[in-house]
Amino acid sequence: MAFSEFRRLDEKSLADYIKSVPSLSSKLFGNGSLDDELTIKEVGDGNLNFVYIVLSSRGGSAVIKQALPYIRSIGESWPITKERAYFESTALKEHRRWSPNHAPEVYHFDRTMSLIGMRYLEPPHIVLRKGLIAGLEYPLLAEHISDYMAKTLFHTSLLYHSTLEHKRAVAEFCGNAELCRHTLQVVFSDPFKVSQYNHWTSPYLDQDAEAIRNDNALKLEVAELKSKFSERAQALIHADLHTGSVMVTQESTQVIDHEFAFYGPMGFDIGAFLGNLILAYFSQEGHANDQNDRKKYKEWILRTIEDTWNFFHKKFIALWDEHKDGSGEAYLPAIYNNAELRHLAQQKFIQELFHDTLGFGAAKMIRRIVGVAHVEDFESISDASKRAYCERRALGLAKVLLKERRKFQAISQVVSAIQQSAKESNMLRRVNSGRSWVLPVIEGAARSGWAVGLKVWLFLGAAVRWGNGSIWQ
Amino acid sequence: MAFSEFRRLDEKSLADYIKSVPSLSSKLFGNGSLDDELTIKEVGDGNLNFVYIVLSSRGGSAVIKQALPYIRSIGESWPITKERAYFESTALKEHRRWSPNHAPEVYHFDRTMSLIGMRYLEPPHIVLRKGLIAGLEYPLLAEHISDYMAKTLFHTSLLYHSTLEHKRAVAEFCGNAELCRHTLQVVFSDPFKVSQYNHWTSPYLDQDAEAIRNDNALKLEVAELKSKFSERAQALIHADLHTGSVMVTQESTQVIDHEFAFYGPMGFDIGAFLGNLILAYFSQEGHANDQNDRKKYKEWILRTIEDTWNFFHKKFIALWDEHKDGSGEAYLPAIYNNAELRHLAQQKFIQELFHDTLGFGAAKMIRRIVGVAHVEDFESISDASKRAYCERRALGLAKVLLKERRKFQAISQVVSAIQQSAKESNMLRRVNSGRSWVLPVIEGAARSGWAVGLKVWLFLGAAVRWGNGSIWQ
């Protein structure tokens, strides 16, 4: 039952398809009869694809994902190439090559059908975002996701690649241009202009959305990030690494949904993950109730943000040290020929990556509040005024992170900023139900440059080391 | 006489080849008999290729360029793909599309033979570098080359391209990876390490070459530029735009030799051109004699450096304004929706491009003095001590430009720095034949940061506006 041209499968035709494909039928039926019963359930809850869980009566399982030539959540009015399935399977396999514990096995890929067969991430795996909404802690999350990010980003960059293999890989993933264009539109364009697709918690955030569209300093920084996203082929990035692209249990962390993958800036992946954790943090107040004030959970989220970056940093540098005499052509050992110089080069590299991470993370936060696709963290807060309150806090912080990212020197300062802005606004909320004064002050600092910024930072108690005119600045 | 596989042509077989190719024979013979005599002369004086001038007795002409699978000036021990001819002809045609007055017409391309037939740039066209050595002024040079750079770089960037066409073009030129790797080696690697290919005016510059290999701050900045060159697909750049890749007369400026072309950072082209003009400037003392002290000529070079950047800046921004509502996807008019914001975006863009230009230009200067391929500007100074004196001045300035490029705000400051360092060293030379003290002071400033830097700049009288912590920094 090979198809010579694309057709959308349903539960019935999928069963027939599976039986005709040895790499799938062997996973489901072993060496047994193909007449055993299959249970097939469509579970796709994302924006883009149809996803089926397939179970056989003898305990075999698989997930089948089929891409359609339009965005599922919007319909045929927003076409998007189904060729993305090719890039998804290629990227997933490449990422699994480097981080086999944190990306599921691909059993089968059919380019004609835009169909991927892969490991079924069995219960109790759930989407991380849903765990964050439910207030569940994942003690190994930071350890695992930092492993995934460090290994996939390092090994697909010029720190590991030769120039020739890098250019070859970059060229291939240029083919995923339609998906890049989609990201450019929804992350870097639509939120900053009037667009039919934008929406927000109205009327509460009407002025906030308008303020974003009128914020020149913000739009200038967004242009810089957009150009980095469009032009800088630093590593094979997942390019959609939010908390909905990660499946978790207490022991397992699995990254899925690689259809946006291409050679882009590393900070886009790290920023997507951290930015979505920050959104989760700001949404917690909307999920707090008399049984659980979520205070301890918020602390766990902050610890996970801090650990994720710090573990990533450590693992990435360890890989760099390990491979310093390897095939990577970015820093030749004959030039970067002593430990001090290599350390300086690493510091400079990580500093830029950190600022990229904050910028991209902030852009991803903004787009989830005033752009087309929102996050369940906020959407599941049914009281609109409470939701808007949470979203406004997140938006305020995101604007500061984006515009002032170069002033942050360590992730602990970011955590302090999150914490402090939430604390002050809570304090204020107790005496006054109006808007907090803290974020306007930070935003004011962002506008008026370092002098006011310094005062705000001293006020926030963050250990800011100011740029000293050295080459690190 | 079509060839099914590559073979190196000589004068005899080239004549037969031309007669078998209508697009070439029509240029040389018109509608006349193919028995007319052809005059064929091999003139390739570059590093890479064989180049023939072909003239017919009835006044037809062409240049035939054939790429060989190794570097001509080094031999078969340094292989380099002949596929570069494909990228040369593709890039030349694309650049001529945007700047038809400053790139010669391609008559014919044969991929099997790695052979390009193109317009013969008839006398009095000479290679610009030779004109600079001879002390000839080209009053239209800055106007022409800025036209070429502004038009080719603008129209092949995301300021003009859609995302889809940009990715498609980037992918194609990823195929020219071997030539990129060559540039990476000779510009960004070899000069900063011990390499069998490096040479310099020894023993005079032995210590200078060693100092470069031991300059950590320099090597850190070089790493950043190298990563931009490797990863940032900003526009279709010529990628070898030195003064040997430009043919000139008083009225005409023609850019040739596009075999290194790929999608890279714009500043690499502008920097290559300006860096080679600065080399020409510093070489003038070696060409001065009793008849001509070259003083006026040096002023013309400085004026050309300043005009080239300023004209480029003006033309590039004019193109941006003209196409602000066009198909380019970098700055959507709905976001950058007022003149003030567009102006700020342009300022930010140009500032980064200016600093890239200085960094890449300086790297190109350094490699021409201590790397594998030197420039005739210096090589033609037969007195080695005089040559070394000129080269050391250029090297000192290049190190400052590379390490301190972000402190320069306008091309006039660069010109002041060139002028002042030359003047001081001349002054000093009159009282002392030893090393000048000016460059060590500037280099010291580069090492010790802004405080000393400020004094040096005040001393130099350059109107330096210091970074003020604003978003422009």
Short mmCIF file of C-alpha atoms in Angstrom, two decimals, chain A residues 55 57 59 116 191 364:
data_model
loop_
_atom_site.label_atom_id
_atom_site.label_comp_id
_atom_site.label_asym_id
_atom_site.label_seq_id
_atom_site.Cartn_x
_atom_site.Cartn_y
_atom_site.Cartn_z
CA LEU A 55 -1.07 0.53 19.94
CA SER A 57 -2.83 -5.80 21.21
CA GLY A 59 2.05 -4.36 23.31
CA ILE A 116 6.92 10.15 10.28
CA PRO A 191 3.26 41.35 17.30
CA LYS A 364 9.01 34.66 22.16
#
